[in-house]
């Protein structure tokens, strides 16, 4: 069965506490939820959700929190080596997480979920419709433009930079 994104479909997002998502799906209070496969497995949501759409619509931020005073006290060579190690560790973490995703998707299929893999054409159409509104929403929340620019660049979407 081939699924296509329909241009006039509208969805309304509703925040639901994680502890209530399972029951919301089971009772029909929510028709779906958006989380990575790992969280669907952890919450046993495959028991109450029939479909998994791999839309890749959410950019995942990772933060490293550290003591800036301590880092500023280091010699430049030490600080540079540390930042280089952070960059390398972040890349390795992303690659490790990505390598686990297909295994988790296969597990969810084994549990009976139908996995929908939108075509590149569908994803592009969805992105073209949704992205401008999302970028505007970020600006309305007073997110500093440099953070938006960094996220776009990191996601390989630097063509959207102002």
mmCIF file of C-alpha atoms in Angstrom:
data_model
loop_
_atom_site.group_PDB
_atom_site.id
_atom_site.type_symbol
_atom_site.label_atom_id
_atom_site.label_comp_id
_atom_site.label_asym_id
_atom_site.label_seq_id
_atom_site.Cartn_x
_atom_site.Cartn_y
_atom_site.Cartn_z
ATOM 1 C CA UNK A 1 0.000 0.000 0.000
ATOM 2 C CA UNK A 2 1.473 3.367 -1.049
ATOM 3 C CA UNK A 3 0.845 6.385 1.143
ATOM 4 C CA UNK A 4 1.140 9.989 0.024
ATOM 5 C CA UNK A 5 1.063 13.207 1.953
ATOM 6 C CA UNK A 6 -2.171 15.035 1.266
ATOM 7 C CA UNK A 7 -1.825 18.789 0.734
ATOM 8 C CA UNK A 8 -4.953 19.868 2.602
ATOM 9 C CA UNK A 9 -4.557 17.710 5.697
ATOM 10 C CA UNK A 10 -4.309 19.632 8.935
ATOM 11 C CA UNK A 11 -3.077 18.386 12.263
ATOM 12 C CA UNK A 12 -3.314 20.050 15.609
ATOM 13 C CA UNK A 13 -0.506 19.465 18.072
ATOM 14 C CA UNK A 14 -1.473 18.927 21.703
ATOM 15 C CA UNK A 15 1.057 18.657 24.509
ATOM 16 C CA UNK A 16 0.438 15.519 26.549
ATOM 17 C CA UNK A 17 2.592 14.445 29.506
ATOM 18 C CA UNK A 18 4.730 11.450 28.537
ATOM 19 C CA UNK A 19 3.116 9.317 31.260
ATOM 20 C CA UNK A 20 -0.300 9.835 29.600
ATOM 21 C CA UNK A 21 0.653 9.303 25.931
ATOM 22 C CA UNK A 22 -0.038 5.551 25.923
ATOM 23 C CA UNK A 23 -3.564 5.971 27.314
ATOM 24 C CA UNK A 24 -4.253 8.981 25.054
ATOM 25 C CA UNK A 25 -3.454 6.834 22.008
ATOM 26 C CA UNK A 26 -5.374 3.864 23.354
ATOM 27 C CA UNK A 27 -8.544 5.858 24.043
ATOM 28 C CA UNK A 28 -8.362 8.004 20.900
ATOM 29 C CA UNK A 29 -7.720 11.258 22.776
ATOM 30 C CA UNK A 30 -4.672 11.505 20.464
ATOM 31 C CA UNK A 31 -4.519 10.056 16.962
ATOM 32 C CA UNK A 32 -0.735 9.905 16.869
ATOM 33 C CA UNK A 33 2.462 11.122 18.457
ATOM 34 C CA UNK A 34 5.871 12.242 17.271
ATOM 35 C CA UNK A 35 8.907 10.601 18.826
ATOM 36 C CA UNK A 36 11.984 8.684 17.683
ATOM 37 C CA UNK A 37 11.639 4.872 17.467
ATOM 38 C CA UNK A 38 13.524 4.436 20.761
ATOM 39 C CA UNK A 39 10.793 6.267 22.681
ATOM 40 C CA UNK A 40 8.038 4.331 20.919
ATOM 41 C CA UNK A 41 9.728 1.138 22.120
ATOM 42 C CA UNK A 42 10.353 2.431 25.661
ATOM 43 C CA UNK A 43 6.712 3.486 25.992
ATOM 44 C CA UNK A 44 5.329 0.330 24.318
ATOM 45 C CA UNK A 45 3.420 2.695 22.031
ATOM 46 C CA UNK A 46 3.487 0.074 19.257
ATOM 47 C CA UNK A 47 0.687 -1.615 21.223
ATOM 48 C CA UNK A 48 -1.641 1.333 20.604
ATOM 49 C CA UNK A 49 -0.286 2.822 17.381
ATOM 50 C CA UNK A 50 -0.530 1.058 14.025
ATOM 51 C CA UNK A 51 1.628 3.293 11.805
ATOM 52 C CA UNK A 52 5.146 4.685 11.928
ATOM 53 C CA UNK A 53 5.851 7.423 9.389
ATOM 54 C CA UNK A 54 9.549 8.138 8.865
ATOM 55 C CA UNK A 55 9.183 11.817 8.040
ATOM 56 C CA UNK A 56 12.497 13.115 9.460
ATOM 57 C CA UNK A 57 10.757 16.343 10.376
ATOM 58 C CA UNK A 58 12.455 17.183 13.633
ATOM 59 C CA UNK A 59 16.016 18.424 14.055
ATOM 60 C CA UNK A 60 17.633 16.978 17.145
ATOM 61 C CA UNK A 61 19.677 19.344 19.271
ATOM 62 C CA UNK A 62 22.365 18.043 21.568
ATOM 63 C CA UNK A 63 23.819 20.203 24.287
ATOM 64 C CA UNK A 64 27.037 19.899 26.209
ATOM 65 C CA UNK A 65 27.017 21.853 29.429
ATOM 66 C CA UNK A 66 30.305 22.786 31.037
ATOM 67 C CA UNK A 67 32.000 25.195 33.391
ATOM 68 C CA UNK A 68 32.927 28.194 31.244
ATOM 69 C CA UNK A 69 35.154 29.696 33.949
ATOM 70 C CA UNK A 70 37.195 26.510 34.128
ATOM 71 C CA UNK A 71 37.471 26.342 30.326
ATOM 72 C CA UNK A 72 38.567 29.984 30.145
ATOM 73 C CA UNK A 73 41.303 29.248 32.676
ATOM 74 C CA UNK A 74 42.864 26.627 30.377
ATOM 75 C CA UNK A 75 45.674 27.438 27.999
ATOM 76 C CA UNK A 76 44.529 27.973 24.423
ATOM 77 C CA UNK A 77 46.068 24.686 23.270
ATOM 78 C CA UNK A 78 44.159 22.713 25.929
ATOM 79 C CA UNK A 79 40.908 24.532 25.198
ATOM 80 C CA UNK A 80 41.274 23.911 21.441
ATOM 81 C CA UNK A 81 42.035 20.216 22.019
ATOM 82 C CA UNK A 82 38.985 19.951 24.272
ATOM 83 C CA UNK A 83 36.682 21.588 21.723
ATOM 84 C CA UNK A 84 38.062 19.337 18.992
ATOM 85 C CA UNK A 85 37.336 16.289 21.177
ATOM 86 C CA UNK A 86 33.794 17.557 21.843
ATOM 87 C CA UNK A 87 33.164 17.934 18.103
ATOM 88 C CA UNK A 88 34.484 14.427 17.438
ATOM 89 C CA UNK A 89 32.469 12.877 20.296
ATOM 90 C CA UNK A 90 29.302 14.618 19.097
ATOM 91 C CA UNK A 91 29.791 13.233 15.576
ATOM 92 C CA UNK A 92 30.424 9.716 16.911
ATOM 93 C CA UNK A 93 27.311 9.927 19.114
ATOM 94 C CA UNK A 94 25.183 10.930 16.125
ATOM 95 C CA UNK A 95 26.586 8.101 13.998
ATOM 96 C CA UNK A 96 26.000 5.581 16.818
ATOM 97 C CA UNK A 97 22.430 6.756 17.372
ATOM 98 C CA UNK A 98 21.704 6.663 13.639
ATOM 99 C CA UNK A 99 23.093 3.128 13.368
ATOM 100 C CA UNK A 100 20.560 2.004 15.994
ATOM 101 C CA UNK A 101 17.542 3.570 14.281
ATOM 102 C CA UNK A 102 17.104 0.931 11.543
ATOM 103 C CA UNK A 103 17.276 -1.885 14.112
ATOM 104 C CA UNK A 104 14.597 -0.171 16.178
ATOM 105 C CA UNK A 105 12.396 0.361 13.120
ATOM 106 C CA UNK A 106 12.747 -3.345 12.258
ATOM 107 C CA UNK A 107 11.745 -4.234 15.828
ATOM 108 C CA UNK A 108 8.642 -2.036 15.571
ATOM 109 C CA UNK A 109 7.713 -3.739 12.280
ATOM 110 C CA UNK A 110 8.036 -7.103 14.048
ATOM 111 C CA UNK A 111 5.599 -5.800 16.676
ATOM 112 C CA UNK A 112 3.044 -5.154 13.937
ATOM 113 C CA UNK A 113 3.522 -1.485 13.089
ATOM 114 C CA UNK A 114 3.248 -0.538 9.426
ATOM 115 C CA UNK A 115 6.272 1.575 8.517
ATOM 116 C CA UNK A 116 5.596 4.329 6.008
ATOM 117 C CA UNK A 117 8.621 5.703 4.198
ATOM 118 C CA UNK A 118 7.593 8.884 2.358
ATOM 119 C CA UNK A 119 9.300 9.489 -0.969
ATOM 120 C CA UNK A 120 11.855 12.270 -1.315
ATOM 121 C CA UNK A 121 9.225 14.141 -3.339
ATOM 122 C CA UNK A 122 6.721 13.879 -0.466
ATOM 123 C CA UNK A 123 9.314 14.989 2.085
ATOM 124 C CA UNK A 124 10.307 17.965 -0.055
ATOM 125 C CA UNK A 125 6.657 19.010 -0.448
ATOM 126 C CA UNK A 126 6.091 18.717 3.296
ATOM 127 C CA UNK A 127 9.278 20.672 4.027
ATOM 128 C CA UNK A 128 8.366 23.429 1.580
ATOM 129 C CA UNK A 129 4.970 23.872 3.230
ATOM 130 C CA UNK A 130 6.006 23.583 6.877
ATOM 131 C CA UNK A 131 9.488 25.043 7.114
ATOM 132 C CA UNK A 132 8.753 28.756 6.568
ATOM 133 C CA UNK A 133 6.084 28.739 9.286
ATOM 134 C CA UNK A 134 8.411 26.928 11.699
ATOM 135 C CA UNK A 135 11.284 29.358 11.082
ATOM 136 C CA UNK A 136 8.894 32.271 11.622
ATOM 137 C CA UNK A 137 7.627 30.665 14.842
ATOM 138 C CA UNK A 138 11.214 30.400 16.126
ATOM 139 C CA UNK A 139 11.806 34.082 15.415
ATOM 140 C CA UNK A 140 8.582 35.031 17.206
ATOM 141 C CA UNK A 141 9.945 33.268 20.285
ATOM 142 C CA UNK A 142 12.959 35.584 20.211
ATOM 143 C CA UNK A 143 15.383 32.796 19.379
ATOM 144 C CA UNK A 144 18.610 34.525 18.433
ATOM 145 C CA UNK A 145 19.077 34.250 14.648
ATOM 146 C CA UNK A 146 22.619 32.902 15.070
ATOM 147 C CA UNK A 147 21.237 29.758 16.789
ATOM 148 C CA UNK A 148 18.751 29.239 13.965
ATOM 149 C CA UNK A 149 21.541 29.745 11.422
ATOM 150 C CA UNK A 150 23.808 27.268 13.238
ATOM 151 C CA UNK A 151 21.039 24.635 13.306
ATOM 152 C CA UNK A 152 20.283 25.114 9.597
ATOM 153 C CA UNK A 153 23.967 24.864 8.729
ATOM 154 C CA UNK A 154 24.416 21.755 10.870
ATOM 155 C CA UNK A 155 21.358 20.148 9.242
ATOM 156 C CA UNK A 156 22.812 20.845 5.796
ATOM 157 C CA UNK A 157 20.218 23.495 4.992
ATOM 158 C CA UNK A 158 22.456 26.551 4.751
ATOM 159 C CA UNK A 159 20.597 27.584 1.576
ATOM 160 C CA UNK A 160 17.816 28.829 3.910
ATOM 161 C CA UNK A 161 20.071 31.231 5.782
ATOM 162 C CA UNK A 162 18.976 34.877 5.667
#
